[in-house]
PDB file of C-alpha atoms in Angstrom:
ATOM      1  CA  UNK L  60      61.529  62.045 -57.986  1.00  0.00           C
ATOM      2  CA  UNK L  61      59.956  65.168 -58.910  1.00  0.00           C
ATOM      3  CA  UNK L  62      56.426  65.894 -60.809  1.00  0.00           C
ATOM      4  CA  UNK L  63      54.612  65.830 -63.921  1.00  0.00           C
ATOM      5  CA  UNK L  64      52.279  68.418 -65.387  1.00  0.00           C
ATOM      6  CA  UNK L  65      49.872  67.663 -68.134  1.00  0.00           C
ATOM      7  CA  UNK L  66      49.898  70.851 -70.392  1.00  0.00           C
ATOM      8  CA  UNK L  67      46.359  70.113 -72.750  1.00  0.00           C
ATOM      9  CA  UNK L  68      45.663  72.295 -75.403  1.00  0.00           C
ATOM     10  CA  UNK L  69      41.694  72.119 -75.929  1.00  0.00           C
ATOM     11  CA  UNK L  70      39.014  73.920 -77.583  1.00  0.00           C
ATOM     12  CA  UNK L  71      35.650  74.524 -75.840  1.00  0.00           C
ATOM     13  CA  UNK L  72      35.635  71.826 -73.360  1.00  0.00           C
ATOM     14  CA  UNK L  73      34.259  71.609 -69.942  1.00  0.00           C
ATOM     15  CA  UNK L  74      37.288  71.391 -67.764  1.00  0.00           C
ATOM     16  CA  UNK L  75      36.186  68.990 -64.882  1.00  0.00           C
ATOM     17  CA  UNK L  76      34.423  66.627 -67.024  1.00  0.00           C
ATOM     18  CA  UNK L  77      37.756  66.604 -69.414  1.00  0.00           C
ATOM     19  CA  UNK L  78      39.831  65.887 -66.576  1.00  0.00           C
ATOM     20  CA  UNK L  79      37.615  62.979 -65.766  1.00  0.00           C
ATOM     21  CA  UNK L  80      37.794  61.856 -69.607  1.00  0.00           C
ATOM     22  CA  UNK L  81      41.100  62.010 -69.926  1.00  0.00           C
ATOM     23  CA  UNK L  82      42.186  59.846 -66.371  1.00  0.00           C
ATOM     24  CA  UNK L  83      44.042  62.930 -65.271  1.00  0.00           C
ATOM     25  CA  UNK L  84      45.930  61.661 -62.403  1.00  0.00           C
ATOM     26  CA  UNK L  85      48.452  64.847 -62.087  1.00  0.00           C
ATOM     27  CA  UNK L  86      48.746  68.354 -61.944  1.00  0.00           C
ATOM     28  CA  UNK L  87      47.757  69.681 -64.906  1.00  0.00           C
ATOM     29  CA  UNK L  88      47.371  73.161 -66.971  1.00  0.00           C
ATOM     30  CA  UNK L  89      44.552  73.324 -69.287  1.00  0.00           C
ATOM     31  CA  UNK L  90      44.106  75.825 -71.836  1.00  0.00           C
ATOM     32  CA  UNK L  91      40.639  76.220 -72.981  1.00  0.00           C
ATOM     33  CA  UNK L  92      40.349  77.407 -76.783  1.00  0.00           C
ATOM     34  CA  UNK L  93      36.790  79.359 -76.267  1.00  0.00           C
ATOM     35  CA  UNK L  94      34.283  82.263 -77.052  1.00  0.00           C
ATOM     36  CA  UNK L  95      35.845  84.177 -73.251  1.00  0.00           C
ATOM     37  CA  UNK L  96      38.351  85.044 -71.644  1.00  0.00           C
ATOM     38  CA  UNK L  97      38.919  83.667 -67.513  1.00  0.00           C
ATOM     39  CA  UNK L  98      40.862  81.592 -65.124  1.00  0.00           C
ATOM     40  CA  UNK L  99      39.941  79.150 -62.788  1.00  0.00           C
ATOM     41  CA  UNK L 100      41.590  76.422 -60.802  1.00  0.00           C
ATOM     42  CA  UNK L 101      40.116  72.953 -58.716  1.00  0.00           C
ATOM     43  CA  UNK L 102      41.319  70.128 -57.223  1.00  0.00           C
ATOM     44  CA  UNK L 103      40.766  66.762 -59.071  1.00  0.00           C
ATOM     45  CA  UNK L 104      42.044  63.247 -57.672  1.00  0.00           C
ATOM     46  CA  UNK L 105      43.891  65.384 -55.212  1.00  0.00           C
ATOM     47  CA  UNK L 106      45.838  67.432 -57.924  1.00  0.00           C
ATOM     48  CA  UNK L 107      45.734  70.737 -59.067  1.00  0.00           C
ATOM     49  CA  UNK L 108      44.589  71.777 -62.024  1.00  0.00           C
ATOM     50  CA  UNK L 109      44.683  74.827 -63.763  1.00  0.00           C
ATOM     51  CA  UNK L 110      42.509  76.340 -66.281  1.00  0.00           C
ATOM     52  CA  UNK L 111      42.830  79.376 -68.768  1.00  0.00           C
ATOM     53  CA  UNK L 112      39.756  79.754 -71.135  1.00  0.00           C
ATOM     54  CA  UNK L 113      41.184  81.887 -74.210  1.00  0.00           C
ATOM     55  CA  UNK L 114      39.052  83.034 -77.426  1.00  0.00           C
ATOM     56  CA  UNK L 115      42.562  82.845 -79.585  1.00  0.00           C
ATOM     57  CA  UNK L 116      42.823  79.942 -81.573  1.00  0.00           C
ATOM     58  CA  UNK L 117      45.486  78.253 -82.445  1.00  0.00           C
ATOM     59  CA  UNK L 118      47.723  74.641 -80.770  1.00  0.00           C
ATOM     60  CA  UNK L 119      50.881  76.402 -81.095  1.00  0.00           C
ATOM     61  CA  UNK L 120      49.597  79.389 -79.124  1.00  0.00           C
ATOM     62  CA  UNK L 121      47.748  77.347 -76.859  1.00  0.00           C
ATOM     63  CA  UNK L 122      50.821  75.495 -76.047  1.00  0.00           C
ATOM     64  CA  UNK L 123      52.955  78.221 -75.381  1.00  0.00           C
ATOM     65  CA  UNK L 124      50.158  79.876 -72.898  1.00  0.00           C
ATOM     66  CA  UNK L 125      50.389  76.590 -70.688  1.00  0.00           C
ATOM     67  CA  UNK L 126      53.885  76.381 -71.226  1.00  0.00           C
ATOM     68  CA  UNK L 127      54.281  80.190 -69.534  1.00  0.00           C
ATOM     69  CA  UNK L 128      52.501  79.144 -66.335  1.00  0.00           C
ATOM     70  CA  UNK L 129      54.295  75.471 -66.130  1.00  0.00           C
ATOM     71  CA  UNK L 130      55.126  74.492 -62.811  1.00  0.00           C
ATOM     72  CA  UNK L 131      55.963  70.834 -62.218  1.00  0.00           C
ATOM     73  CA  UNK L 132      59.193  69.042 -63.151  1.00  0.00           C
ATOM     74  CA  UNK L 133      58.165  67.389 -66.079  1.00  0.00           C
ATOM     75  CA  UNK L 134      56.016  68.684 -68.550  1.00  0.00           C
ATOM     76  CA  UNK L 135      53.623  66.186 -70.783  1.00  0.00           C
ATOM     77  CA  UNK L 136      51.783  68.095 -73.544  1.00  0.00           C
ATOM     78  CA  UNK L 137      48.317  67.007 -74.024  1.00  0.00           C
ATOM     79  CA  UNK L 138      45.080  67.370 -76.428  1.00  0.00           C
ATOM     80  CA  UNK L 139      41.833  66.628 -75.641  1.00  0.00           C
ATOM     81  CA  UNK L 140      41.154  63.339 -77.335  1.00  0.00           C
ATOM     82  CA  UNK L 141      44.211  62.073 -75.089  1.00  0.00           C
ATOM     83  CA  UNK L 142      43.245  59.357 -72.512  1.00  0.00           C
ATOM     84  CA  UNK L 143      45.711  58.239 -70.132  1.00  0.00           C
ATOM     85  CA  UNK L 144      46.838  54.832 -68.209  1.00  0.00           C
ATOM     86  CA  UNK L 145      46.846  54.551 -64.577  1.00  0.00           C
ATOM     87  CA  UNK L 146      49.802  55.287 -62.905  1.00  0.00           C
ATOM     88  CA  UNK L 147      50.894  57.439 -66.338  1.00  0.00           C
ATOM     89  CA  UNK L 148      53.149  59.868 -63.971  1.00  0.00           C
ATOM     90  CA  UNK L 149      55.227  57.291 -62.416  1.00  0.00           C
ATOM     91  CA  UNK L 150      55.799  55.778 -65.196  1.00  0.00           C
ATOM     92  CA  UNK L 151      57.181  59.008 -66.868  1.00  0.00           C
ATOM     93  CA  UNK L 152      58.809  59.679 -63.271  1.00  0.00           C
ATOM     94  CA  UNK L 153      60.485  56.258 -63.803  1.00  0.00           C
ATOM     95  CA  UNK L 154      62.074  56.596 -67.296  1.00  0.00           C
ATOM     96  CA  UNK L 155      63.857  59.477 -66.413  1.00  0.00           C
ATOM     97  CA  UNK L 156      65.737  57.998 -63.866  1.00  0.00           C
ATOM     98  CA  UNK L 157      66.790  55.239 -65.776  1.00  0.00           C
ATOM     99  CA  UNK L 158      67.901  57.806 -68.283  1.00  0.00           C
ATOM    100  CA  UNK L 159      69.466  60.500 -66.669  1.00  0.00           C
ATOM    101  CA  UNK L 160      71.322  62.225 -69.435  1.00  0.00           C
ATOM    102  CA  UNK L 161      67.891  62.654 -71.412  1.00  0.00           C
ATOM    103  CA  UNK L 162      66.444  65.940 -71.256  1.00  0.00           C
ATOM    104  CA  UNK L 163      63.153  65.024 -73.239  1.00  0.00           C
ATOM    105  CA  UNK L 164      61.556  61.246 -74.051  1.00  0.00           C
ATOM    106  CA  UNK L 165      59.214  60.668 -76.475  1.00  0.00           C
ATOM    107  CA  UNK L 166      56.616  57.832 -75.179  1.00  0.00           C
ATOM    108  CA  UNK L 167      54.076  55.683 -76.728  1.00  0.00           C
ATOM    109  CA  UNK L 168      50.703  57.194 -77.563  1.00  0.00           C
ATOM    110  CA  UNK L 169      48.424  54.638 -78.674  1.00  0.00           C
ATOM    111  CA  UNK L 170      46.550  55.716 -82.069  1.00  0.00           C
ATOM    112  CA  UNK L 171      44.319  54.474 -84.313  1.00  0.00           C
ATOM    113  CA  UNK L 172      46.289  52.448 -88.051  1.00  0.00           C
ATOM    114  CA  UNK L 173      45.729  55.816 -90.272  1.00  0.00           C
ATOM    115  CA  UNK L 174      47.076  58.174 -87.782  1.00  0.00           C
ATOM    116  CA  UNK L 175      50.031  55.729 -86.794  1.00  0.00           C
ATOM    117  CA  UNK L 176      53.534  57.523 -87.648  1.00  0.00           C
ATOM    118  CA  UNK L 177      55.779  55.755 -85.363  1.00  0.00           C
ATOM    119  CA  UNK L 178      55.898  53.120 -82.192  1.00  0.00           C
ATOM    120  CA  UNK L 179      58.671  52.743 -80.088  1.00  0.00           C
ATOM    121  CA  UNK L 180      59.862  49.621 -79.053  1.00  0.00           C
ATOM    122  CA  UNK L 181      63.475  50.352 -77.725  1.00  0.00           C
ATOM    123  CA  UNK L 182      65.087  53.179 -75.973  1.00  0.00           C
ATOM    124  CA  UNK L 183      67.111  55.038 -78.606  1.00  0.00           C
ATOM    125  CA  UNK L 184      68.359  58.495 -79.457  1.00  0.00           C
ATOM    126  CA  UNK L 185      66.389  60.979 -81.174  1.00  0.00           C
ATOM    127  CA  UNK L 186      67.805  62.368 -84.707  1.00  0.00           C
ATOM    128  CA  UNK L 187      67.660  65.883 -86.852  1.00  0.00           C
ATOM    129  CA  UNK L 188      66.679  63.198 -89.652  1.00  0.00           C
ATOM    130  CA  UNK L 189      63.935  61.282 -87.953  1.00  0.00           C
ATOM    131  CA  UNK L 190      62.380  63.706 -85.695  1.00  0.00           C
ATOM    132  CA  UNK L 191      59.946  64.344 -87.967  1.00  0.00           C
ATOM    133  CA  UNK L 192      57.745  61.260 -86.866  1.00  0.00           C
ATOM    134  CA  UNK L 193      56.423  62.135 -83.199  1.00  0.00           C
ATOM    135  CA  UNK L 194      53.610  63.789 -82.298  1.00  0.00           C
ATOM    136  CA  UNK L 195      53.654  66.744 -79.237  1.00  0.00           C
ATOM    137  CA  UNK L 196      51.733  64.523 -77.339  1.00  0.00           C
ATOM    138  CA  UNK L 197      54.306  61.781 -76.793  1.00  0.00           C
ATOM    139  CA  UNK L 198      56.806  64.463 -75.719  1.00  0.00           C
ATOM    140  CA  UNK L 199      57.595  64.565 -71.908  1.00  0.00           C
ATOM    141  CA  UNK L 200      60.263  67.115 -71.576  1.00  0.00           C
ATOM    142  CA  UNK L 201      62.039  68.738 -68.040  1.00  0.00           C
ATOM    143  CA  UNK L 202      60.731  72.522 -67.897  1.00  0.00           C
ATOM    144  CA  UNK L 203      63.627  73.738 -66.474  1.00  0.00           C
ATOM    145  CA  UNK L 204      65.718  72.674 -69.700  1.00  0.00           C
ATOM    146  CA  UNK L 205      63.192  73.561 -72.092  1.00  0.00           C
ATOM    147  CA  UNK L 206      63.043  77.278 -71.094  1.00  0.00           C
ATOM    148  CA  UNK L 207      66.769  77.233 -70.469  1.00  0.00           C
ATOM    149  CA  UNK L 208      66.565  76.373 -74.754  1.00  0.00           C
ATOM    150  CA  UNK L 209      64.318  78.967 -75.315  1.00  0.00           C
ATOM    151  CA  UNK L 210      62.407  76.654 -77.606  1.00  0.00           C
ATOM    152  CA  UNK L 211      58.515  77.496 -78.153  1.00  0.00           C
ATOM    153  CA  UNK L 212      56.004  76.221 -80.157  1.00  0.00           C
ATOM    154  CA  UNK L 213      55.578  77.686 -83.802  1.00  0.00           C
ATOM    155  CA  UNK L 214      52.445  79.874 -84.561  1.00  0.00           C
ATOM    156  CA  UNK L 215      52.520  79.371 -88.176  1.00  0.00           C
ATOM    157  CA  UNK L 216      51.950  75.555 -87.916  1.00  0.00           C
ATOM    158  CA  UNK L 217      49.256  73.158 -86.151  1.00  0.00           C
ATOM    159  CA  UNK L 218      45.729  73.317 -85.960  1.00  0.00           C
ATOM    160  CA  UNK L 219      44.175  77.204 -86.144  1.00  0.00           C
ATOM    161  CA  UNK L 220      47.202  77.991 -88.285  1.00  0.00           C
ATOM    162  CA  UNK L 221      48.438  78.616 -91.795  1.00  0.00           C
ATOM    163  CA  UNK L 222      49.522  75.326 -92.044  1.00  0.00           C
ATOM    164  CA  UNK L 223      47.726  72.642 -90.936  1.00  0.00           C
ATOM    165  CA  UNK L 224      50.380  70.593 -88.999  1.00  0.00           C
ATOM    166  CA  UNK L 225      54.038  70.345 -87.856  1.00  0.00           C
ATOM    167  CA  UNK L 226      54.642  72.523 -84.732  1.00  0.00           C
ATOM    168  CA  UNK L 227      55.545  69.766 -82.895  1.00  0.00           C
ATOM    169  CA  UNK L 228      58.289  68.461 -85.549  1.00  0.00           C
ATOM    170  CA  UNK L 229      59.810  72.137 -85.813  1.00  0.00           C
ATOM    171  CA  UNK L 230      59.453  72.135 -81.584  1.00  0.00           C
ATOM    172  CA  UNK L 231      61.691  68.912 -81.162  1.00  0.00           C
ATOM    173  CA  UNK L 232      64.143  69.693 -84.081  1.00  0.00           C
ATOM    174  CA  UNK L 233      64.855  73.410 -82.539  1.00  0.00           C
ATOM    175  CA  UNK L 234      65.399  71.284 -79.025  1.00  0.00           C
ATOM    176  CA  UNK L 235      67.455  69.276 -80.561  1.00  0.00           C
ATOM    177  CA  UNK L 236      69.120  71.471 -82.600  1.00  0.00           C
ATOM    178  CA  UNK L 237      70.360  73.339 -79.632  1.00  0.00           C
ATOM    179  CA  UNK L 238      72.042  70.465 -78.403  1.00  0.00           C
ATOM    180  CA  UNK L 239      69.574  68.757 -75.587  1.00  0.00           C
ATOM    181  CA  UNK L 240      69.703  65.079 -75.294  1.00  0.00           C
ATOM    182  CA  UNK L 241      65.619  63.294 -76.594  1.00  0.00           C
ATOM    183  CA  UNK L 242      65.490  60.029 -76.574  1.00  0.00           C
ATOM    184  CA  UNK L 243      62.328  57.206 -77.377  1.00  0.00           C
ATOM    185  CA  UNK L 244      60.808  54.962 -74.623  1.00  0.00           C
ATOM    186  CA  UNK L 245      58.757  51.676 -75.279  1.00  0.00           C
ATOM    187  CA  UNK L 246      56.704  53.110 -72.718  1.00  0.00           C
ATOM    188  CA  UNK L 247      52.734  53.640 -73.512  1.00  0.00           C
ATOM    189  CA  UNK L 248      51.363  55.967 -71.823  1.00  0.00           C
ATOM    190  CA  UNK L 249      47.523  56.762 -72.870  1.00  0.00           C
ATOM    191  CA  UNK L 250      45.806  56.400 -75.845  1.00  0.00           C
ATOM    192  CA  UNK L 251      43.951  58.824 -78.349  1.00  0.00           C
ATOM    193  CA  UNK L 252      40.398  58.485 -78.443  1.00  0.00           C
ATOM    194  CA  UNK L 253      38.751  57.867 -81.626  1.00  0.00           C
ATOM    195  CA  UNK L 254      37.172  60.655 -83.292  1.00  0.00           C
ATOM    196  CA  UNK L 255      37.019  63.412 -85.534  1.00  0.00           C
ATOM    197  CA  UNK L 256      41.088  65.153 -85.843  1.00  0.00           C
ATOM    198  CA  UNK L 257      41.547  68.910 -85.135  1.00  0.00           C
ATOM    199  CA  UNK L 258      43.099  69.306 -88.694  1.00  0.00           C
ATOM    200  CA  UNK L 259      43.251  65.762 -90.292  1.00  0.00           C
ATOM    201  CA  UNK L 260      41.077  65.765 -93.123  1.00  0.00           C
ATOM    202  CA  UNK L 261      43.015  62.905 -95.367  1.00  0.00           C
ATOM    203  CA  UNK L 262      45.394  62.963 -97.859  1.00  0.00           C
ATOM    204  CA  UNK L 263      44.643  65.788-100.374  1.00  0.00           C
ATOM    205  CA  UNK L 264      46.675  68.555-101.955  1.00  0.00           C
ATOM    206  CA  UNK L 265      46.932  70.851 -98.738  1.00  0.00           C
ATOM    207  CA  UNK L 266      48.172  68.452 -97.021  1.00  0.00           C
ATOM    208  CA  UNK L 267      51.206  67.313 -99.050  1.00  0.00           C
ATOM    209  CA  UNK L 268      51.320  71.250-100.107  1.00  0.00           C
ATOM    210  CA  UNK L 269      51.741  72.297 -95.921  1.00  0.00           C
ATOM    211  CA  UNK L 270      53.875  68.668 -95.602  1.00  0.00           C
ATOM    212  CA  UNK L 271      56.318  70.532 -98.047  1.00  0.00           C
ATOM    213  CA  UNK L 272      56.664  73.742 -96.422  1.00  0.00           C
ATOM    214  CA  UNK L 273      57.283  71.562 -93.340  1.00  0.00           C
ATOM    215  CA  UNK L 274      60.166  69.731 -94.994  1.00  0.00           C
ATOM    216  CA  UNK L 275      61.696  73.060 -95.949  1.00  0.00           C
ATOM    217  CA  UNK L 276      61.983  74.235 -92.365  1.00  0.00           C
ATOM    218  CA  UNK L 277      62.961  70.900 -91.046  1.00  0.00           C
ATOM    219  CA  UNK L 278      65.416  70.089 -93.398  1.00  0.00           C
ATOM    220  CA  UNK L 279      66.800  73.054 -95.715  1.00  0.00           C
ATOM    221  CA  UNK L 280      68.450  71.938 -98.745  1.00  0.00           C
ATOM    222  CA  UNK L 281      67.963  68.283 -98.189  1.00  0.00           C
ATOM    223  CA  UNK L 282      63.897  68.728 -98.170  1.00  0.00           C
ATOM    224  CA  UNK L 283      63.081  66.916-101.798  1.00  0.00           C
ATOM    225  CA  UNK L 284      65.108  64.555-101.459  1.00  0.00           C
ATOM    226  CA  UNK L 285      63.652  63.330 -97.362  1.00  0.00           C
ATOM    227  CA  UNK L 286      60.378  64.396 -99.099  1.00  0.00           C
ATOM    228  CA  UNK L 287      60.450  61.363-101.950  1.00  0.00           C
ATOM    229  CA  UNK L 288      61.827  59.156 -98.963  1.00  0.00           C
ATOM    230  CA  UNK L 289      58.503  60.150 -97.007  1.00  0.00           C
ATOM    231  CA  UNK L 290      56.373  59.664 -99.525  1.00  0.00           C
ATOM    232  CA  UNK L 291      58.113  55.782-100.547  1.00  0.00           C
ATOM    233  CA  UNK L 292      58.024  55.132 -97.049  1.00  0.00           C
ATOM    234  CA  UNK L 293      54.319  55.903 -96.784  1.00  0.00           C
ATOM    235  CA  UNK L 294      53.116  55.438-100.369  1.00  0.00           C
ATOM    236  CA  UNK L 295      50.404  53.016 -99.616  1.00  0.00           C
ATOM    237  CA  UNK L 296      48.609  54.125 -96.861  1.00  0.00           C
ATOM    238  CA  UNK L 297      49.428  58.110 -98.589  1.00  0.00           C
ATOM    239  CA  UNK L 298      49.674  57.736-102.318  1.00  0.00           C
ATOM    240  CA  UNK L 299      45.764  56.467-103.123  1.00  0.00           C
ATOM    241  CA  UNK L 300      43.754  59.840-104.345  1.00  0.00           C
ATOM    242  CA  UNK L 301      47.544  61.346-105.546  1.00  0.00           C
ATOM    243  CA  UNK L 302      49.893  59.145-107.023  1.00  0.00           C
ATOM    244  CA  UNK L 303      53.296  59.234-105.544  1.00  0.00           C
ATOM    245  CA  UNK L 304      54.590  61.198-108.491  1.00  0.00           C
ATOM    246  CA  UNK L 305      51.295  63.914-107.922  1.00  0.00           C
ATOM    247  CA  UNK L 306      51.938  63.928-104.400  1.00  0.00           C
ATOM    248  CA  UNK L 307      56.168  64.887-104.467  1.00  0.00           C
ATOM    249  CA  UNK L 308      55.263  67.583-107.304  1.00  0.00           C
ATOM    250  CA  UNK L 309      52.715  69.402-104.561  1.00  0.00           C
ATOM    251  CA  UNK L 310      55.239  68.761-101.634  1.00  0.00           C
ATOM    252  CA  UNK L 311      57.835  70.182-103.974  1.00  0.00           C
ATOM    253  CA  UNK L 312      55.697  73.369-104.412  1.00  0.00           C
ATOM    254  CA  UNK L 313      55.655  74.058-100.835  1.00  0.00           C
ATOM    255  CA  UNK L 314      59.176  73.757-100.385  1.00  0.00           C
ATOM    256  CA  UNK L 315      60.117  76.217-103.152  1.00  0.00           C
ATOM    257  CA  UNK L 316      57.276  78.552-101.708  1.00  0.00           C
ATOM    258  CA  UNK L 317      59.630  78.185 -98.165  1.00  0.00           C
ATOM    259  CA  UNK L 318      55.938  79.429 -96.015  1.00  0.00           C
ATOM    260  CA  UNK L 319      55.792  82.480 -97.928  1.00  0.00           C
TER     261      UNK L 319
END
């Protein structure tokens, strides 16, 4: 049936207690966002895991770093707030064989109501137009077809960058731009604990300005108009220190300024 690997991107944790926190019950690689540089690896519920402690900042980065030294089968990005549900690699294990044709699934990541962009309740396909919805840690994705793609994460979005979120939009449109198969699963895998977000900080200027220079990448000449569609969609759990009309001028500004 193969394996999964947890890749977690984390900043100044304690690996072994993490792994305990987080109900790691796979191999994992765990890059450690820190004030040093080192490598270490132990054993934990019989698994190996693997640990890089890095003073670079930055998720997309991060990412990328566990990506490089990726081993298993299946790949299932991670953070640090991520707990997971017993028996979380068979279950992954399990919906790709029903679903052989799918190269990545996207899986159910229980969140709390304001951070709540999407649950799946059917197995579906994946689109250019709606990709912009999941978060990297509901991707599960075969490693040998992701670096066949050539796909990495961005560096100038996510937490630690320029812009304070989207790598993992830009990730799964590039996959899926290059013609691999994602598809949803009503699957839940783990939950994200409650607590303080890397780069959340509510609904202000930057981030409808860094939502629009998002859009721009994602969706070239059709950005305003999936940007007023976004902000509709989402215009009363969004619109309440902006008004809807505020908040599509600022997303409008990054588009125009295309990340420059």
């Amino acid at each position: 049936m193969g394996t999964v690997q947890v890749l977690a991107s984390v900043v100044d944790k304690e690996p072994r207690r993490l792994a305990e926190e987080m109900h790691i019950e796979s191999d994992a690689v765990i890059v450690n966002q820190c004030d040093r540089y080192g490598a270490e690896t132990f054993c934990f519920q019989n698994r190996n895991i693997q640990v890089f402690h890095m003073a670079e900042r930055g998720v997309g980065l991060s990412r990328n770093t566990a990506l490089m030294r990726a081993d298993g089968d299946i790949c299932l990005f991670s953070d640090q707030d991520i707990v997971y549900k017993p028996g979380y690699e068979q279950m992954i294990l399990q919906a790709f064989e029903a679903c052989p044709s799918a190269d990545m699934i996207v899986f159910n990541i229980e969140v709390g109501e304001e951070r709540r962009t999407y649950h799946n309740t059917e197995k579906k396909r994946v689109r250019w137009y709606n990709c912009g919805r999941y978060g990297a840690v509901s991707f599960a994705v075969k490693r040998e077809k992701l670096l066949e793609s050539g796909v990495t994460f961005s560096l100038l979005f996510g937490g630690g960058a320029k812009y304070s979120a989207g790598e993992d939009s830009l990730f799964l449109k590039q996959f899926l731009d290059k013609g691999y198969r994602v598809y949803t699963s009503p699957v839940t895998i783990g939950r994200e604990r409650e607590g303080d977000s890397t780069w959340f900080s509510g609904y202000h200027e930057k981030f409808f300005y860094d939502r629009g220079v998002l859009y721009h990448f994602l969706y070239g000449r059709l950005a305003s108009l999936l940007a007023l569609r976004f902000l509709l969609a989402h215009r009363e759990k969004m619109c309440r220190k902006l008004s809807v009309r505020e908040a599509y001028h600022v997303m409008r500004e990054g588009i125009k300024s295309k990340g420059k």
